[in-house]
Coordinates of C-alpha atoms and ligand atoms in Angstrom, one line a residue:
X1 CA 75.6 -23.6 110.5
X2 CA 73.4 -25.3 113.1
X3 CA 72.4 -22.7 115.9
X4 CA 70.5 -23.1 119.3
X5 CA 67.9 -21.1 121.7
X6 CA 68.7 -19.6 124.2
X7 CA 66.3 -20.5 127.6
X8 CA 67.8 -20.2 131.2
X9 CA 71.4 -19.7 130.0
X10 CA 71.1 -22.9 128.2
X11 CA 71.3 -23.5 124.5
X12 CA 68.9 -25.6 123.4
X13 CA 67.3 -26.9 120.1
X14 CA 63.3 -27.0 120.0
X15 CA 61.2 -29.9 121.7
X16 CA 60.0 -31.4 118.3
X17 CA 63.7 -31.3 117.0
X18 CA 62.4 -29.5 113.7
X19 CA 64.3 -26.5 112.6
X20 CA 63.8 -23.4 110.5
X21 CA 65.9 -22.5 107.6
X22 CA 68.2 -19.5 107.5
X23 CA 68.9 -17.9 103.5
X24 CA 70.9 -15.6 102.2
X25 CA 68.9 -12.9 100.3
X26 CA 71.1 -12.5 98.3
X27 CA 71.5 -16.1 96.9
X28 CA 68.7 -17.9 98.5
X29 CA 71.0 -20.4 100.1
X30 CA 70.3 -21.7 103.5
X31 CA 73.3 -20.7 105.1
X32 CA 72.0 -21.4 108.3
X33 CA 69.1 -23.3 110.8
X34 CA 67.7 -22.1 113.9
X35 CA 65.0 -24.0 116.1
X36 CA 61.7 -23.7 115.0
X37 CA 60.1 -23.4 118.5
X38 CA 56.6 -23.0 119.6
X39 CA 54.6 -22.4 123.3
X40 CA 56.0 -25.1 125.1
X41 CA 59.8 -23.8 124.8
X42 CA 58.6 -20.0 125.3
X43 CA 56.7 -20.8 128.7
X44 CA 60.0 -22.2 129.9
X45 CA 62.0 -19.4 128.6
X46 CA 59.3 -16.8 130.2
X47 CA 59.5 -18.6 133.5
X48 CA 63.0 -18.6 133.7
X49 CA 63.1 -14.9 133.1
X50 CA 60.8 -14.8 135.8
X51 CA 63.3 -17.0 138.2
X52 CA 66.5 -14.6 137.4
X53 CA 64.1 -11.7 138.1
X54 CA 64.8 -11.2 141.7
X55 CA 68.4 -11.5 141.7
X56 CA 69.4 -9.3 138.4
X57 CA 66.5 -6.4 139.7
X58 CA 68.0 -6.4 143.4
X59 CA 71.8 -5.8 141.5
X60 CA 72.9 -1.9 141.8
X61 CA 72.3 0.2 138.5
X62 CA 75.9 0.2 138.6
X63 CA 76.2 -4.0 139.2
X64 CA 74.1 -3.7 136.1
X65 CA 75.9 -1.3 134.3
X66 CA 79.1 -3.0 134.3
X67 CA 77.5 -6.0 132.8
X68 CA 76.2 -4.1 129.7
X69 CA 79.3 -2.3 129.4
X70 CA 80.9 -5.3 128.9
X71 CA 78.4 -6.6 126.3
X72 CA 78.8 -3.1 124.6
X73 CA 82.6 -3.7 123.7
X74 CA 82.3 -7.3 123.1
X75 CA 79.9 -5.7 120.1
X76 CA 82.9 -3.9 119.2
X77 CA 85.3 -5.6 119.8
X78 CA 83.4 -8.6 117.2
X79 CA 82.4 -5.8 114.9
X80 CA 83.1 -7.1 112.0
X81 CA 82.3 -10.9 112.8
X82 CA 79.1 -9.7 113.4
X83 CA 78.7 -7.6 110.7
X84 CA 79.2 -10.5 108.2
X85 CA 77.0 -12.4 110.0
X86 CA 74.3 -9.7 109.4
X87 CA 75.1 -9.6 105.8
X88 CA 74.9 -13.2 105.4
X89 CA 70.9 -12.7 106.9
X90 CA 69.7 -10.0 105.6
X91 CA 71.6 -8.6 102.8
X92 CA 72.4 -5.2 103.6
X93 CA 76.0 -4.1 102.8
X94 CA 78.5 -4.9 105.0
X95 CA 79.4 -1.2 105.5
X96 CA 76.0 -0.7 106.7
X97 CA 76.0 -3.4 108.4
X98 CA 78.9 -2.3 110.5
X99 CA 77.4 0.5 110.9
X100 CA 74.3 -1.2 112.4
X101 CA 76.6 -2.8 115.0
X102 CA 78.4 0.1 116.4
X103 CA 74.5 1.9 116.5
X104 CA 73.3 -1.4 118.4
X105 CA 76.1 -1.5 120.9
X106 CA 75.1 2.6 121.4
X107 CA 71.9 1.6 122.8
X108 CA 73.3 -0.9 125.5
X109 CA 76.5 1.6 126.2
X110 CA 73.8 4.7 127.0
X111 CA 71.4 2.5 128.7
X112 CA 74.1 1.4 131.1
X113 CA 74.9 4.8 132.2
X114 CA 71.0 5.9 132.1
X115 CA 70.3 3.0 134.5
X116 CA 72.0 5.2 137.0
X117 CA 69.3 8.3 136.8
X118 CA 66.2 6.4 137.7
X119 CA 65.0 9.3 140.5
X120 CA 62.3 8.9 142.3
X121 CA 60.7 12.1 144.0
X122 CA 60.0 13.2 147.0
X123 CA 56.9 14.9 146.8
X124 CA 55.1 17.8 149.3
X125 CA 52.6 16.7 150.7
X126 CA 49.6 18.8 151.4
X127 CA 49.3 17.3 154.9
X128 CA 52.0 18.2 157.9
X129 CA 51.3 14.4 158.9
X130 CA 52.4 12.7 155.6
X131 CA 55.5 12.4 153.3
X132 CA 54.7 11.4 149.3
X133 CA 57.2 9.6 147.8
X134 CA 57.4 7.9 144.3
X135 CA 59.7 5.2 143.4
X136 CA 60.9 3.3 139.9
X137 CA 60.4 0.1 139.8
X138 CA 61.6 -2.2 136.9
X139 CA 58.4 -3.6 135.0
X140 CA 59.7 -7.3 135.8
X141 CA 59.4 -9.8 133.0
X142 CA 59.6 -8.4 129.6
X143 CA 59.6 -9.5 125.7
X144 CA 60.2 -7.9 122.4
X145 CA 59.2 -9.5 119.4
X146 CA 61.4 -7.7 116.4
X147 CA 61.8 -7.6 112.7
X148 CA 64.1 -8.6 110.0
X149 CA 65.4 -4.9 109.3
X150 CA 67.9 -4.6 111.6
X151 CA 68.7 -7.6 113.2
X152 CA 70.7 -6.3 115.7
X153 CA 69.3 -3.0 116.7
X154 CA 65.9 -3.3 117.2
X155 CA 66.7 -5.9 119.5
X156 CA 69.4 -3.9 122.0
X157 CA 67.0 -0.7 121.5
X158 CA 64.4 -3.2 123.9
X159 CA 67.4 -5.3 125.8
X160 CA 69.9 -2.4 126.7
X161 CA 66.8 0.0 128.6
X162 CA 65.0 -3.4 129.8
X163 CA 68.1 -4.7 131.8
X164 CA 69.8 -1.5 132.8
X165 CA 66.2 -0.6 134.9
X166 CA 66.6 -4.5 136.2
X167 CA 63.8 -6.3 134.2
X168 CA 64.6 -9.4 132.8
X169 CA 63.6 -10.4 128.5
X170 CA 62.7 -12.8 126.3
X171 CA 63.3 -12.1 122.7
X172 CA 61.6 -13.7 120.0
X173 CA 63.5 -12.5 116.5
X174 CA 62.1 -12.3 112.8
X175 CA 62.0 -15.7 111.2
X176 CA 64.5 -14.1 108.3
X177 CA 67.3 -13.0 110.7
X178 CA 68.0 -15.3 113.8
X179 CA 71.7 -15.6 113.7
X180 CA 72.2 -11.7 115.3
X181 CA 70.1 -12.2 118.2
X182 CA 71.9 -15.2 119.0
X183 CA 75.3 -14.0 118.3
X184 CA 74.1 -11.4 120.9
X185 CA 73.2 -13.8 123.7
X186 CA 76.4 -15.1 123.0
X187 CA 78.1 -11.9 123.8
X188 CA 75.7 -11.9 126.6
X189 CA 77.1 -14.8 128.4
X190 CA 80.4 -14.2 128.1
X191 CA 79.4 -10.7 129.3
X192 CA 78.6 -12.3 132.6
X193 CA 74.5 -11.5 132.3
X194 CA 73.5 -14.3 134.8
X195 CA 71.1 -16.5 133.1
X196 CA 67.6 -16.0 132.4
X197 CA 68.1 -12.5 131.7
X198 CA 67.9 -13.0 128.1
X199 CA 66.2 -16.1 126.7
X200 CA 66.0 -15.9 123.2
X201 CA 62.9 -17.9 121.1
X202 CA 63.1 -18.1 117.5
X203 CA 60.1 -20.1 115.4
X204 CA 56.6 -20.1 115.2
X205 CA 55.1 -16.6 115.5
X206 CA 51.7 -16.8 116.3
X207 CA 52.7 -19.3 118.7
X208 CA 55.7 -17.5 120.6
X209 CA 53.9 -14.6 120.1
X210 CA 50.4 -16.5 121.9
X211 CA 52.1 -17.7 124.8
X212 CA 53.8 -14.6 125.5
X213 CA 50.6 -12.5 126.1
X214 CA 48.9 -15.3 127.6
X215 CA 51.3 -16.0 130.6
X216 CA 51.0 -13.7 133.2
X217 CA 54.5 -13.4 134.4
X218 CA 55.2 -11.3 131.2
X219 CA 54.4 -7.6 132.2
X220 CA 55.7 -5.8 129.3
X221 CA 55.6 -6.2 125.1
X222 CA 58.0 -4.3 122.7
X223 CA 57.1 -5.1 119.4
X224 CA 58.2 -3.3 116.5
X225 CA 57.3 -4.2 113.2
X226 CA 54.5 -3.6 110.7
X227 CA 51.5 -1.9 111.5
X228 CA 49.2 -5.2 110.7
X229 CA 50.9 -7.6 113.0
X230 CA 50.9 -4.4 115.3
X231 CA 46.9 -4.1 115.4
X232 CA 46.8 -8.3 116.3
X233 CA 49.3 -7.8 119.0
X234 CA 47.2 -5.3 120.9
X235 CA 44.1 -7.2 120.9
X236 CA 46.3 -10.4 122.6
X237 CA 47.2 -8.0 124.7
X238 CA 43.9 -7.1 126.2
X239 CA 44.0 -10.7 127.8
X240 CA 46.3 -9.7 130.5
X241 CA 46.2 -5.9 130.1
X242 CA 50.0 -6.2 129.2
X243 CA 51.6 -3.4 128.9
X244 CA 52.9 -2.0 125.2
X245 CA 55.1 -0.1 123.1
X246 CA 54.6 -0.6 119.5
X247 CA 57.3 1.1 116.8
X248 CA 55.1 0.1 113.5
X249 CA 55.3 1.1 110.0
X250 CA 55.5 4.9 108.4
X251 CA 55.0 6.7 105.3
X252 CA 57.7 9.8 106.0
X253 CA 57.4 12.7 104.0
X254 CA 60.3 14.6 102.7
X255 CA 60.1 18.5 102.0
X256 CA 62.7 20.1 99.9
X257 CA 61.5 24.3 100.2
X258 CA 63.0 26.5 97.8
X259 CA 65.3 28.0 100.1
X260 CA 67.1 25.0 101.1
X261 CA 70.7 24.0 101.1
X262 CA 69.7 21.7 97.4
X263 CA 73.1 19.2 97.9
X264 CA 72.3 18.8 101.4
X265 CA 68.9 17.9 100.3
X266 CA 69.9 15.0 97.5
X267 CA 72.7 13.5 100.6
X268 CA 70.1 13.7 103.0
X269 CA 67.0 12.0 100.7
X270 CA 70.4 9.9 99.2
X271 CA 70.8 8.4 103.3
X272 CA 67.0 8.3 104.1
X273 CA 66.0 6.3 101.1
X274 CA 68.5 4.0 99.6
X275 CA 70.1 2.7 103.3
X276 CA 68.9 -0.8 103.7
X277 CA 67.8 -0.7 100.1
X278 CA 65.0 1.4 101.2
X279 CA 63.5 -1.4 103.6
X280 CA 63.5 0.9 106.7
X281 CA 60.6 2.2 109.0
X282 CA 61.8 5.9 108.8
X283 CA 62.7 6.1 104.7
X284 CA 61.5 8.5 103.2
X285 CA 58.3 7.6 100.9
X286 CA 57.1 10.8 99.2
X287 CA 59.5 13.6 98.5
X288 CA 57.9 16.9 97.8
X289 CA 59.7 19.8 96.8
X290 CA 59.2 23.4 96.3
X291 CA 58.1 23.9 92.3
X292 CA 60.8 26.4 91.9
X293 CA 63.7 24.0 92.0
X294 CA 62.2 20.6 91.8
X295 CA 64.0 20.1 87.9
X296 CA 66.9 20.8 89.4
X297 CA 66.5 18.7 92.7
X298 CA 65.5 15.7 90.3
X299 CA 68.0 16.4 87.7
X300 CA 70.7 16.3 90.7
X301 CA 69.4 13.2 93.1
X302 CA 69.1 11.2 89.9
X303 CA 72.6 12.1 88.7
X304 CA 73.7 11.1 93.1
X305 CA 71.5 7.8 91.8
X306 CA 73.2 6.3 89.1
X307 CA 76.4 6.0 91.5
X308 CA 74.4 4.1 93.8
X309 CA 76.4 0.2 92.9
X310 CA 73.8 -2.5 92.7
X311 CA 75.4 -5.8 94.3
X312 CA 75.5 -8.6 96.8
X313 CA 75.8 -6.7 100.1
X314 CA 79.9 -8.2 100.9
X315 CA 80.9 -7.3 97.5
X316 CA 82.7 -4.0 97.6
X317 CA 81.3 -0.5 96.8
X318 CA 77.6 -1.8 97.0
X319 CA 75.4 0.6 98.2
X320 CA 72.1 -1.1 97.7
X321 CA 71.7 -5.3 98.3
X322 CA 69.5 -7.5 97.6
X323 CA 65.5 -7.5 99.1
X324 CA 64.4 -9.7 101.9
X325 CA 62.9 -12.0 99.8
X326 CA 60.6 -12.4 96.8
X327 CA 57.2 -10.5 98.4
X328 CA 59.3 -7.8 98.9
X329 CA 60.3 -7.7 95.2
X330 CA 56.9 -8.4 94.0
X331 CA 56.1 -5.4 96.1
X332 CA 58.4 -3.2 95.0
X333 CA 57.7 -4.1 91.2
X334 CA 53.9 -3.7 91.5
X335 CA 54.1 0.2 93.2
X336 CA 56.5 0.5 90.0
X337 CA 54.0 -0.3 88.0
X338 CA 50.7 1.3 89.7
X339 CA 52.7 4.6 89.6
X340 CA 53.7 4.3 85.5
X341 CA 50.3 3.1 84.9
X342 CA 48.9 6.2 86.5
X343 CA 51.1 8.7 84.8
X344 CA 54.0 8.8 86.8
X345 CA 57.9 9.3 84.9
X346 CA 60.6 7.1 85.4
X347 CA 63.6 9.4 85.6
X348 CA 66.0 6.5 86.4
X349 CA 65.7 3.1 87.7
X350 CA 62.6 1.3 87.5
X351 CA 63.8 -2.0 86.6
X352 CA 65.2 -5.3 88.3
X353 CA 68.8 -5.8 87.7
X354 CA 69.5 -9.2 87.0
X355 CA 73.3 -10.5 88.7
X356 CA 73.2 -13.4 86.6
X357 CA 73.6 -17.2 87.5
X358 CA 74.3 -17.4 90.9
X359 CA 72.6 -14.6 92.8
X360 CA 68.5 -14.4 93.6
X361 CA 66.6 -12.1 91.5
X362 CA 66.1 -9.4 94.1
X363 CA 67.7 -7.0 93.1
X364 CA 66.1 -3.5 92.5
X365 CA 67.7 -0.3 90.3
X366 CA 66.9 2.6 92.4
X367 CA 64.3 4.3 91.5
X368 CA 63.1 8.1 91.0
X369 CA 59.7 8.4 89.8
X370 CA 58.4 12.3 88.9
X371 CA 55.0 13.3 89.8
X372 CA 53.1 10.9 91.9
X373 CA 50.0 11.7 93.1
X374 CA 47.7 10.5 95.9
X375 CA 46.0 7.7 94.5
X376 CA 49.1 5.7 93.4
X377 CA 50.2 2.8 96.1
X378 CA 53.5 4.8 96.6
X379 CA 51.3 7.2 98.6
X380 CA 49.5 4.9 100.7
X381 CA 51.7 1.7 101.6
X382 CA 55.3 1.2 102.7
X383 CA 57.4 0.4 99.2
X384 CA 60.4 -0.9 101.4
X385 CA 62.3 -0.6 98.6
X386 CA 64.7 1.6 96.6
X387 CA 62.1 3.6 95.1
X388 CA 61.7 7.8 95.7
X389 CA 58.6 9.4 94.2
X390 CA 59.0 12.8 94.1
X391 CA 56.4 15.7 93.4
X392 CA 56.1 19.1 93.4
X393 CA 54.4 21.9 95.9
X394 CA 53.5 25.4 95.6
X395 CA 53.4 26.9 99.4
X396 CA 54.1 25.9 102.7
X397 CA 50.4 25.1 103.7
X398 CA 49.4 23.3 100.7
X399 CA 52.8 20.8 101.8
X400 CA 52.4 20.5 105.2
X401 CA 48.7 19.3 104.2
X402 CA 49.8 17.0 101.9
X403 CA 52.5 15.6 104.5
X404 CA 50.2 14.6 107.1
X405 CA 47.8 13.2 105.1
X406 CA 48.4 9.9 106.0
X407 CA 47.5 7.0 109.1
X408 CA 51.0 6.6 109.7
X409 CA 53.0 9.5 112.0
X410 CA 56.7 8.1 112.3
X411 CA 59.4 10.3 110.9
X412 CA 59.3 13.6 108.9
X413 CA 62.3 15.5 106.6
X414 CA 62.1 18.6 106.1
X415 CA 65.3 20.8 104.3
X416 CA 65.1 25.1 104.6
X417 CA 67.5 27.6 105.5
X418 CA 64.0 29.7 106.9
X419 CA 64.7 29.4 111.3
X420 CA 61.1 31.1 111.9
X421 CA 59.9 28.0 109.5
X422 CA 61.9 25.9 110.3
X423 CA 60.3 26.3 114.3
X424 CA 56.8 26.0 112.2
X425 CA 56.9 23.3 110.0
X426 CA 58.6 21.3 113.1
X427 CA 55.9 21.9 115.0
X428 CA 53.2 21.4 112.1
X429 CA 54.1 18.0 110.8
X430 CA 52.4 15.3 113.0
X431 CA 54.9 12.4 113.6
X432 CA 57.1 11.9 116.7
X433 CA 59.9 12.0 114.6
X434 CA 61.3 15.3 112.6
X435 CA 64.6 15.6 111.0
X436 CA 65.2 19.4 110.0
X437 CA 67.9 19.7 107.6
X438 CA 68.5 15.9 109.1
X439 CA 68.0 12.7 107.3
X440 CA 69.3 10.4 110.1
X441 CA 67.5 11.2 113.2
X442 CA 68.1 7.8 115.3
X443 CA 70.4 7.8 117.9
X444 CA 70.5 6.4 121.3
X445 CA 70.3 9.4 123.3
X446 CA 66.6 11.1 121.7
X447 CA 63.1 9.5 121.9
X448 CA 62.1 7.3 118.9
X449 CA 58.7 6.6 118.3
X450 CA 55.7 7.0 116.4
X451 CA 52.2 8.7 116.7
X452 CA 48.5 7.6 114.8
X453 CA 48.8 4.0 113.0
X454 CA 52.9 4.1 113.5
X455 CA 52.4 2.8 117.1
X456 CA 53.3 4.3 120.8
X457 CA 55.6 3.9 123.2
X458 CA 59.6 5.2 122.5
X459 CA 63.1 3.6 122.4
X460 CA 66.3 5.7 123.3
X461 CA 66.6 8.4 125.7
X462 CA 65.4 9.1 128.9
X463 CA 62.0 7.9 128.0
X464 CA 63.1 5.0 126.4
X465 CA 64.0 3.9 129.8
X466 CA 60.9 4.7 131.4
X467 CA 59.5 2.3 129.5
X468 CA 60.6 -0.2 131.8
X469 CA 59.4 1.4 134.6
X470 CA 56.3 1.4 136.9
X471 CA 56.1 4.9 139.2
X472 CA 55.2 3.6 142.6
X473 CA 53.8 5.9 145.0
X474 CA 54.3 5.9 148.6
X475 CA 52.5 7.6 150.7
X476 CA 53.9 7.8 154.0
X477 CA 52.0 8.4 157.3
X478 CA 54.7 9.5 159.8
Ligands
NAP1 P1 56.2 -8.1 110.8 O1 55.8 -9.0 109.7 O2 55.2 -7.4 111.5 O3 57.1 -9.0 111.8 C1 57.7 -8.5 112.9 C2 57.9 -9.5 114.0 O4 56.6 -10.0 114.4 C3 58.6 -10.8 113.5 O5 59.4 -11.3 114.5 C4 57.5 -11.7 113.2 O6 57.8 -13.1 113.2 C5 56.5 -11.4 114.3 N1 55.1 -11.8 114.1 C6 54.4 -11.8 113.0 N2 53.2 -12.2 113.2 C7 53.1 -12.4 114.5 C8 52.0 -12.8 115.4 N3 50.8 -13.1 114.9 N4 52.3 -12.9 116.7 C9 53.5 -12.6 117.2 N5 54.5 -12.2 116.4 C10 54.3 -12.1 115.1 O7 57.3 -7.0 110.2 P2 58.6 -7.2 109.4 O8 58.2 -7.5 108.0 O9 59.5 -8.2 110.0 O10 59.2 -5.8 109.5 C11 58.9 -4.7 108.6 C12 58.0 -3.8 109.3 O11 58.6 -3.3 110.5 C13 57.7 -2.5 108.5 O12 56.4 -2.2 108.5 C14 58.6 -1.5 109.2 O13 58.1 -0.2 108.9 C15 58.4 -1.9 110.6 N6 59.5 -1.3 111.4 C16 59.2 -0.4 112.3 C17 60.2 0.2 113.1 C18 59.9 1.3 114.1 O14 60.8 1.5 114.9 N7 58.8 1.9 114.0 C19 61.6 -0.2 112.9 C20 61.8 -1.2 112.0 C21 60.8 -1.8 111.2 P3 58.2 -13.9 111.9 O15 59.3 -13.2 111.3 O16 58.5 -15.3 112.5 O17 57.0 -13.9 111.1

């Protein structure tokens, strides 16, 4: 499959005519090449955001609205289509991958409405002779730069909010999973988004990525990926004082007391871990649960485990695919390792499984490791992969401690049938995200975001849109 760029409404290869290859994780064939682009094409695609600016800001919220409605159901509409293409990228089973697109098409649905409730104020004024008011304004040019993990929805969490408050994007995808974004400015198009509204890059990172913070017609950068790249991207940024929101890595914490609802608890750490194979921001990475029923929490997530299928992600039943690629299975296998070598049990898992002839060797049993403690890797780094330590805790203190001991502050778990701590451990756990007696917290409608290393900014919900916003004040002299 031979796919193109997308710069002023046109599709285009890069200048030099080289390509990047596209491969399936879970067979490491190229299935697929994209343009390997570089500064020269993203200048182009920044300045022709910059030229549909005027006309696609001016639109009414409603023009706009339409537009993105329309985009929403051509999602759904090529659901599946879509879906398969995600697979094909990135591995993750098709029923998840489904999934992905119906939460994708959420974001641009509710931003289309939202763009609708961008209120200004009228403010008093402290003087009889003046009026205060204060406007929103969209941002003007903006760019998201987005990771391999989900494809779809990390790029329409930045696109839906960006173009409902009139701003115009340029999206640079991961180098793993191209084809989605440009299945999406597809959609786009036909959609009737005028062109320049979304230009989509794919290529050289440091080199999209270097002429995106040095041009100044880009006023806004939504990056989300790990907290490393994160750290590099704010320094660019300091060239033009560009505005940020970064949705980095976390470490969650998951908190099973002893009064909770226990089969709740094994569904919800079930979701939160193995989705994506464990390769997500918000999966949970250190499950600690109350001493008086950890056997039995461990003796009935592992038993929820071993029916957890292995498999190619379009082969049916599979509930965990393949991993990105072979870093991320060295990974996983050396926090395996670190965490048996330091005294940690496998209770199940803990092993490749090998698919045979045919199929890359990425694939990872899921994993339950008893008693980690804090200087194995699986309590410092991401594992982004189907691996759940688990450990016990005596008293609510002693946990909540333990659960914010960490630089990352992205999403939280907690499971108790307590309300008063329920309102208390909510408000104790410092991460922008809790999920109380909830293991899937994302939707479009609520704030998602991050506090300490996991980044700033929020995607989703009111202040998702804000985001691409500047408060103008007027101060009127009358
Ligand atoms: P990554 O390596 O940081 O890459 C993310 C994006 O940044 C990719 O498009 C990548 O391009 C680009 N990039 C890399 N170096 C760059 C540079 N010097 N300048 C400009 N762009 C650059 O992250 P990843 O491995 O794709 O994603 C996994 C990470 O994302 C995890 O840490 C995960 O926790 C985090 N994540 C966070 C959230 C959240 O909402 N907080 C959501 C999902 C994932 P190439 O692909 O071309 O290298």
């Amino acid at each position: 499959m031979q796919t193109r760029n997308l710069i002023g409404g046109e599709w285009v290869g890069a200048d030099s005519g080289r390509e990047i290859q596209v491969r399936n994780p879970a067979t490491d064939e190229v299935v697929a090449m994209a343009p390997d682009c570089g500064a020269e094409e993203t200048r182009r695609a920044i300045e022709s955001a910059a030229q549909a600016l005027p006309g696609w800001s001016r639109q009414t919220a409603g023009d706009r609205g339409r537009v993105l409605r329309r985009l929403a159901d051509a999602m759904l509409r090529d659901q599946e289509r879509l879906a398969r293409l995600m697979t094909l990228e990135q591995g993750k089973p098709l029923g998840e991958a489904r999934g992905e697109i119906a939460y994708a098409a959420s974001f641009i649905d509710w931003a289309a409405e939202e763009g609708k409730r961008l209120y200004g104020e009228v403010v008093p004024s402290s003087s009889p002779g003046k009026r205060i008011l204060t406007l929103r304004q969209p941002v003007g040019v903006t760019a998201a730069i987005t990771p391999w993990n989900f494809p779809a929805a990390m790029i329409t969490r930045k696109l839906g909010p960006a173009l409902a408050c009139g701003c115009t994007m340029v999206v640079k995808p991961a180098e793993q999973t191209p084809l989605s974004a440009i299945a999406l400015g597809e959609l786009a198009l036909e959609a009737g988004l005028p062109a320049g509204c979304f230009n989509i890059v794919t290529g050289d990172a440091k080199a999209i990525g270097g002429e995106i913070f040095r041009h100044p017609a880009v006023r806004k950068v939504s990056f989300t990926g790990s907290t490393e790249v994160g750290k590099i991207l704010m320094k660019m940024a300091s060239e033009n004082v560009t505005r940020l929101s970064l949705e980095l890595g976390g470490h969650a914490p998951f908190i099973v007391f002893e009064d909770a609802d226990l089969d709740a608890a094994v569904e919800g750490a079930l979701a939160t871990k193995f989705r994506n194979a464990g390769q997500t921001c918000i999966c949970a990475n250190r499950i600690y649960v109350h001493a008086g029923v950890k056997e039995e929490f461990v003796r009935r997530l592992s038993g929820a485990m071993e029916g957890l299928k292995v498999g190619p992600g379009d082969a049916e039943g599979v509930r965990v695919g393949p991993l990105i690629d072979d870093d991320a299975m060295r990974k996983v296998r050396a926090h395996v390792e670190d965490a048996q070598g330091r005294g940690a049990r496998v209770v199940c898992g803990g092993r490749p499984v090998d698919l045979g002839s045919g199929f890359a060797k990425r694939f990872y049993a899921p994993t339950l490791l008893d008693g980690f403690t804090d200087e194995m890797l699986v309590s410092r780094e991401e594992t982004f992969g189907p691996v759940a330590p688990v450990r016990s805790f005596e008293t609510e203190e002693e946990v909540v401690r333990m659960a914010n001991d960490s630089p990352f502050g992205l999403a939280a778990y907690f499971y108790t049938r307590d309300a008063s701590r329920l309102m208390r451990v909510a408000e104790a756990l410092d991460y922008g995200i809790v999920g109380a007696n909830d293991a899937l917290p994302s939707t479009a409608q609520a704030p998602f975001g991050g506090v300490k290393q996991s980044g700033f900014g929020r995607e989703g919900g009111r202040q998702g849109m804000q985001e691409y916003t500047t408060v103008k004040y007027v101060s009127w002299g009358i």
